[in-house]
């Protein structure tokens, strides 16, 4: 795909939290993919490191303040019609980390307006299909399955 002046680049950082056979997802309600399950995370801010952005976004979207970054899982990307540029494209580049949290001690909450009515949930991985989740979520789950025995 050729980049043009009508293509806007957005870099996001996201966490894939897996506990046993469940994954932590948020109900995403903003463009470019509305009403689907997504990884917690979001766009980097100017002068913010990738890991600073990851921690900020995870806290904003889930309430989790303490977690461990285990490894870089994947870098994915996708193109969507850009809601900010008429006729333009949004190129999302997603940096996804495999993360771990003590599930028993975390209280999930968010006042983020991007999170829909289904909220933040631990969902069995086997029930997630490509039509229920965002492109980056699906790509990340496929990358994770390559790591798992």
PDB file of C-alpha atoms in Angstrom:
ATOM      1  CA  UNK A   1       0.000   0.000   0.000  1.00  0.00           C
ATOM      2  CA  UNK A   2       1.403   3.383  -0.995  1.00  0.00           C
ATOM      3  CA  UNK A   3       1.578   6.117   1.642  1.00  0.00           C
ATOM      4  CA  UNK A   4       0.196   9.486   0.568  1.00  0.00           C
ATOM      5  CA  UNK A   5      -0.248  12.881   2.164  1.00  0.00           C
ATOM      6  CA  UNK A   6      -3.759  11.664   2.979  1.00  0.00           C
ATOM      7  CA  UNK A   7      -2.434   8.918   5.283  1.00  0.00           C
ATOM      8  CA  UNK A   8      -2.121   9.647   8.985  1.00  0.00           C
ATOM      9  CA  UNK A   9       0.197   7.483  11.098  1.00  0.00           C
ATOM     10  CA  UNK A  10      -0.843   6.548  14.627  1.00  0.00           C
ATOM     11  CA  UNK A  11       1.427   4.516  16.916  1.00  0.00           C
ATOM     12  CA  UNK A  12      -0.253   2.634  19.747  1.00  0.00           C
ATOM     13  CA  UNK A  13       1.030   0.536  22.642  1.00  0.00           C
ATOM     14  CA  UNK A  14      -1.107  -2.339  23.883  1.00  0.00           C
ATOM     15  CA  UNK A  15      -0.973  -5.065  26.497  1.00  0.00           C
ATOM     16  CA  UNK A  16      -2.045  -8.667  26.043  1.00  0.00           C
ATOM     17  CA  UNK A  17      -2.828 -10.044  29.496  1.00  0.00           C
ATOM     18  CA  UNK A  18      -3.398 -13.800  29.602  1.00  0.00           C
ATOM     19  CA  UNK A  19      -4.347 -15.766  32.712  1.00  0.00           C
ATOM     20  CA  UNK A  20      -4.762 -19.512  32.241  1.00  0.00           C
ATOM     21  CA  UNK A  21      -7.154 -19.710  29.270  1.00  0.00           C
ATOM     22  CA  UNK A  22      -8.571 -16.173  29.505  1.00  0.00           C
ATOM     23  CA  UNK A  23      -7.512 -12.824  28.085  1.00  0.00           C
ATOM     24  CA  UNK A  24      -8.244  -9.344  29.449  1.00  0.00           C
ATOM     25  CA  UNK A  25     -10.126  -7.237  26.894  1.00  0.00           C
ATOM     26  CA  UNK A  26     -11.998  -3.950  26.796  1.00  0.00           C
ATOM     27  CA  UNK A  27     -15.226  -3.254  24.941  1.00  0.00           C
ATOM     28  CA  UNK A  28     -14.048  -0.673  22.401  1.00  0.00           C
ATOM     29  CA  UNK A  29     -16.571   1.956  21.297  1.00  0.00           C
ATOM     30  CA  UNK A  30     -14.516   4.395  19.207  1.00  0.00           C
ATOM     31  CA  UNK A  31     -13.388   4.570  15.609  1.00  0.00           C
ATOM     32  CA  UNK A  32     -11.931   3.004  13.634  1.00  0.00           C
ATOM     33  CA  UNK A  33     -13.408  -0.250  15.005  1.00  0.00           C
ATOM     34  CA  UNK A  34     -16.602   0.259  16.978  1.00  0.00           C
ATOM     35  CA  UNK A  35     -18.343  -2.235  19.268  1.00  0.00           C
ATOM     36  CA  UNK A  36     -15.686  -4.920  19.452  1.00  0.00           C
ATOM     37  CA  UNK A  37     -13.302  -6.435  21.977  1.00  0.00           C
ATOM     38  CA  UNK A  38      -9.867  -4.864  21.972  1.00  0.00           C
ATOM     39  CA  UNK A  39      -6.601  -4.937  23.855  1.00  0.00           C
ATOM     40  CA  UNK A  40      -6.137  -2.300  26.532  1.00  0.00           C
ATOM     41  CA  UNK A  41      -3.801   0.411  25.339  1.00  0.00           C
ATOM     42  CA  UNK A  42      -3.762   3.421  23.092  1.00  0.00           C
ATOM     43  CA  UNK A  43      -1.852   6.108  21.308  1.00  0.00           C
ATOM     44  CA  UNK A  44       1.554   7.359  22.343  1.00  0.00           C
ATOM     45  CA  UNK A  45       1.780  10.984  23.395  1.00  0.00           C
ATOM     46  CA  UNK A  46       4.591  13.297  22.232  1.00  0.00           C
ATOM     47  CA  UNK A  47       7.852  12.802  24.183  1.00  0.00           C
ATOM     48  CA  UNK A  48       6.529   9.651  25.866  1.00  0.00           C
ATOM     49  CA  UNK A  49       8.509   6.411  25.774  1.00  0.00           C
ATOM     50  CA  UNK A  50       6.781   3.240  24.617  1.00  0.00           C
ATOM     51  CA  UNK A  51       6.753   1.715  28.116  1.00  0.00           C
ATOM     52  CA  UNK A  52       5.594   4.969  29.757  1.00  0.00           C
ATOM     53  CA  UNK A  53       2.726   5.062  27.261  1.00  0.00           C
ATOM     54  CA  UNK A  54       1.903   1.407  27.893  1.00  0.00           C
ATOM     55  CA  UNK A  55       1.664   1.927  31.662  1.00  0.00           C
ATOM     56  CA  UNK A  56      -0.388   5.125  31.293  1.00  0.00           C
ATOM     57  CA  UNK A  57      -2.830   3.606  28.826  1.00  0.00           C
ATOM     58  CA  UNK A  58      -3.292   0.361  30.784  1.00  0.00           C
ATOM     59  CA  UNK A  59      -4.039   2.351  33.945  1.00  0.00           C
ATOM     60  CA  UNK A  60      -6.463   4.696  32.135  1.00  0.00           C
ATOM     61  CA  UNK A  61      -8.399   1.877  30.483  1.00  0.00           C
ATOM     62  CA  UNK A  62      -8.368  -0.826  33.162  1.00  0.00           C
ATOM     63  CA  UNK A  63      -7.386   0.721  36.494  1.00  0.00           C
ATOM     64  CA  UNK A  64      -4.396  -1.644  36.700  1.00  0.00           C
ATOM     65  CA  UNK A  65      -1.461   0.236  38.187  1.00  0.00           C
ATOM     66  CA  UNK A  66       1.009  -2.593  38.754  1.00  0.00           C
ATOM     67  CA  UNK A  67       1.816  -5.201  36.145  1.00  0.00           C
ATOM     68  CA  UNK A  68       4.813  -6.912  34.608  1.00  0.00           C
ATOM     69  CA  UNK A  69       5.859  -6.521  30.987  1.00  0.00           C
ATOM     70  CA  UNK A  70       7.047 -10.013  29.997  1.00  0.00           C
ATOM     71  CA  UNK A  71       8.131  -9.497  26.388  1.00  0.00           C
ATOM     72  CA  UNK A  72       7.427  -7.770  23.119  1.00  0.00           C
ATOM     73  CA  UNK A  73       4.767  -9.969  21.517  1.00  0.00           C
ATOM     74  CA  UNK A  74       4.138  -8.398  18.125  1.00  0.00           C
ATOM     75  CA  UNK A  75       4.134  -5.276  16.018  1.00  0.00           C
ATOM     76  CA  UNK A  76       0.991  -5.204  13.902  1.00  0.00           C
ATOM     77  CA  UNK A  77      -0.533  -2.689  11.579  1.00  0.00           C
ATOM     78  CA  UNK A  78      -3.760  -2.010   9.755  1.00  0.00           C
ATOM     79  CA  UNK A  79      -5.325   0.640   7.539  1.00  0.00           C
ATOM     80  CA  UNK A  80      -8.754   2.199   8.010  1.00  0.00           C
ATOM     81  CA  UNK A  81     -10.668   5.136   6.582  1.00  0.00           C
ATOM     82  CA  UNK A  82      -9.496   8.114   8.663  1.00  0.00           C
ATOM     83  CA  UNK A  83     -12.335   9.751  10.608  1.00  0.00           C
ATOM     84  CA  UNK A  84     -10.276  12.980  10.787  1.00  0.00           C
ATOM     85  CA  UNK A  85      -9.278  13.291   7.109  1.00  0.00           C
ATOM     86  CA  UNK A  86     -11.993  13.167   4.456  1.00  0.00           C
ATOM     87  CA  UNK A  87     -10.956  10.486   1.981  1.00  0.00           C
ATOM     88  CA  UNK A  88      -7.780   9.773   3.955  1.00  0.00           C
ATOM     89  CA  UNK A  89      -6.380   6.654   5.556  1.00  0.00           C
ATOM     90  CA  UNK A  90      -5.406   5.971   9.147  1.00  0.00           C
ATOM     91  CA  UNK A  91      -2.347   3.701   9.401  1.00  0.00           C
ATOM     92  CA  UNK A  92      -2.356   2.154  12.889  1.00  0.00           C
ATOM     93  CA  UNK A  93       0.987   0.703  13.960  1.00  0.00           C
ATOM     94  CA  UNK A  94       0.472  -1.296  17.161  1.00  0.00           C
ATOM     95  CA  UNK A  95       3.277  -2.316  19.515  1.00  0.00           C
ATOM     96  CA  UNK A  96       1.904  -5.195  21.592  1.00  0.00           C
ATOM     97  CA  UNK A  97       3.502  -6.494  24.787  1.00  0.00           C
ATOM     98  CA  UNK A  98       2.705  -9.713  26.581  1.00  0.00           C
ATOM     99  CA  UNK A  99       1.969  -8.656  30.161  1.00  0.00           C
ATOM    100  CA  UNK A 100       1.191 -10.303  33.479  1.00  0.00           C
ATOM    101  CA  UNK A 101      -0.873  -9.133  36.435  1.00  0.00           C
ATOM    102  CA  UNK A 102      -1.915 -10.663  39.736  1.00  0.00           C
ATOM    103  CA  UNK A 103      -5.542 -11.126  38.776  1.00  0.00           C
ATOM    104  CA  UNK A 104      -6.707 -11.625  42.349  1.00  0.00           C
ATOM    105  CA  UNK A 105      -5.376  -8.272  43.520  1.00  0.00           C
ATOM    106  CA  UNK A 106      -6.481  -6.051  40.627  1.00  0.00           C
ATOM    107  CA  UNK A 107      -9.772  -4.200  40.618  1.00  0.00           C
ATOM    108  CA  UNK A 108     -10.815  -3.454  37.068  1.00  0.00           C
ATOM    109  CA  UNK A 109     -12.402  -0.045  36.515  1.00  0.00           C
ATOM    110  CA  UNK A 110     -12.351   2.807  34.063  1.00  0.00           C
ATOM    111  CA  UNK A 111     -14.063   6.105  33.454  1.00  0.00           C
ATOM    112  CA  UNK A 112     -12.669   6.187  29.903  1.00  0.00           C
ATOM    113  CA  UNK A 113     -15.516   7.096  27.511  1.00  0.00           C
ATOM    114  CA  UNK A 114     -13.965   4.820  24.865  1.00  0.00           C
ATOM    115  CA  UNK A 115     -15.043   1.762  26.865  1.00  0.00           C
ATOM    116  CA  UNK A 116     -18.495   0.444  26.041  1.00  0.00           C
ATOM    117  CA  UNK A 117     -21.272  -1.108  28.085  1.00  0.00           C
ATOM    118  CA  UNK A 118     -19.618  -4.553  28.227  1.00  0.00           C
ATOM    119  CA  UNK A 119     -16.727  -2.930  30.104  1.00  0.00           C
ATOM    120  CA  UNK A 120     -13.481  -4.727  30.906  1.00  0.00           C
ATOM    121  CA  UNK A 121     -13.618  -8.511  31.093  1.00  0.00           C
ATOM    122  CA  UNK A 122     -11.549 -11.653  31.297  1.00  0.00           C
ATOM    123  CA  UNK A 123     -12.795 -13.678  28.328  1.00  0.00           C
ATOM    124  CA  UNK A 124     -12.020 -17.310  27.443  1.00  0.00           C
ATOM    125  CA  UNK A 125      -9.603 -17.234  24.515  1.00  0.00           C
ATOM    126  CA  UNK A 126     -11.405 -20.106  22.760  1.00  0.00           C
ATOM    127  CA  UNK A 127     -14.594 -17.993  22.480  1.00  0.00           C
ATOM    128  CA  UNK A 128     -12.946 -15.089  20.657  1.00  0.00           C
ATOM    129  CA  UNK A 129     -13.340 -14.961  16.902  1.00  0.00           C
ATOM    130  CA  UNK A 130     -12.072 -12.453  14.360  1.00  0.00           C
ATOM    131  CA  UNK A 131     -15.532 -10.917  13.960  1.00  0.00           C
ATOM    132  CA  UNK A 132     -15.815 -10.185  17.711  1.00  0.00           C
ATOM    133  CA  UNK A 133     -12.523  -8.347  18.177  1.00  0.00           C
ATOM    134  CA  UNK A 134     -10.350  -5.663  16.654  1.00  0.00           C
ATOM    135  CA  UNK A 135      -7.813  -6.457  13.953  1.00  0.00           C
ATOM    136  CA  UNK A 136      -4.897  -5.810  16.368  1.00  0.00           C
ATOM    137  CA  UNK A 137      -6.490  -8.052  19.013  1.00  0.00           C
ATOM    138  CA  UNK A 138      -6.906 -10.910  16.522  1.00  0.00           C
ATOM    139  CA  UNK A 139      -3.362 -10.490  15.176  1.00  0.00           C
ATOM    140  CA  UNK A 140      -1.992 -10.482  18.741  1.00  0.00           C
ATOM    141  CA  UNK A 141      -3.927 -13.581  19.765  1.00  0.00           C
ATOM    142  CA  UNK A 142      -2.552 -15.391  16.717  1.00  0.00           C
ATOM    143  CA  UNK A 143       1.001 -14.319  17.652  1.00  0.00           C
ATOM    144  CA  UNK A 144       0.410 -15.500  21.234  1.00  0.00           C
ATOM    145  CA  UNK A 145      -0.860 -18.889  20.042  1.00  0.00           C
ATOM    146  CA  UNK A 146       2.468 -19.406  18.244  1.00  0.00           C
ATOM    147  CA  UNK A 147       4.252 -19.003  21.600  1.00  0.00           C
ATOM    148  CA  UNK A 148       1.947 -21.328  23.537  1.00  0.00           C
ATOM    149  CA  UNK A 149       2.514 -25.065  23.587  1.00  0.00           C
TER     150      UNK A 149
END
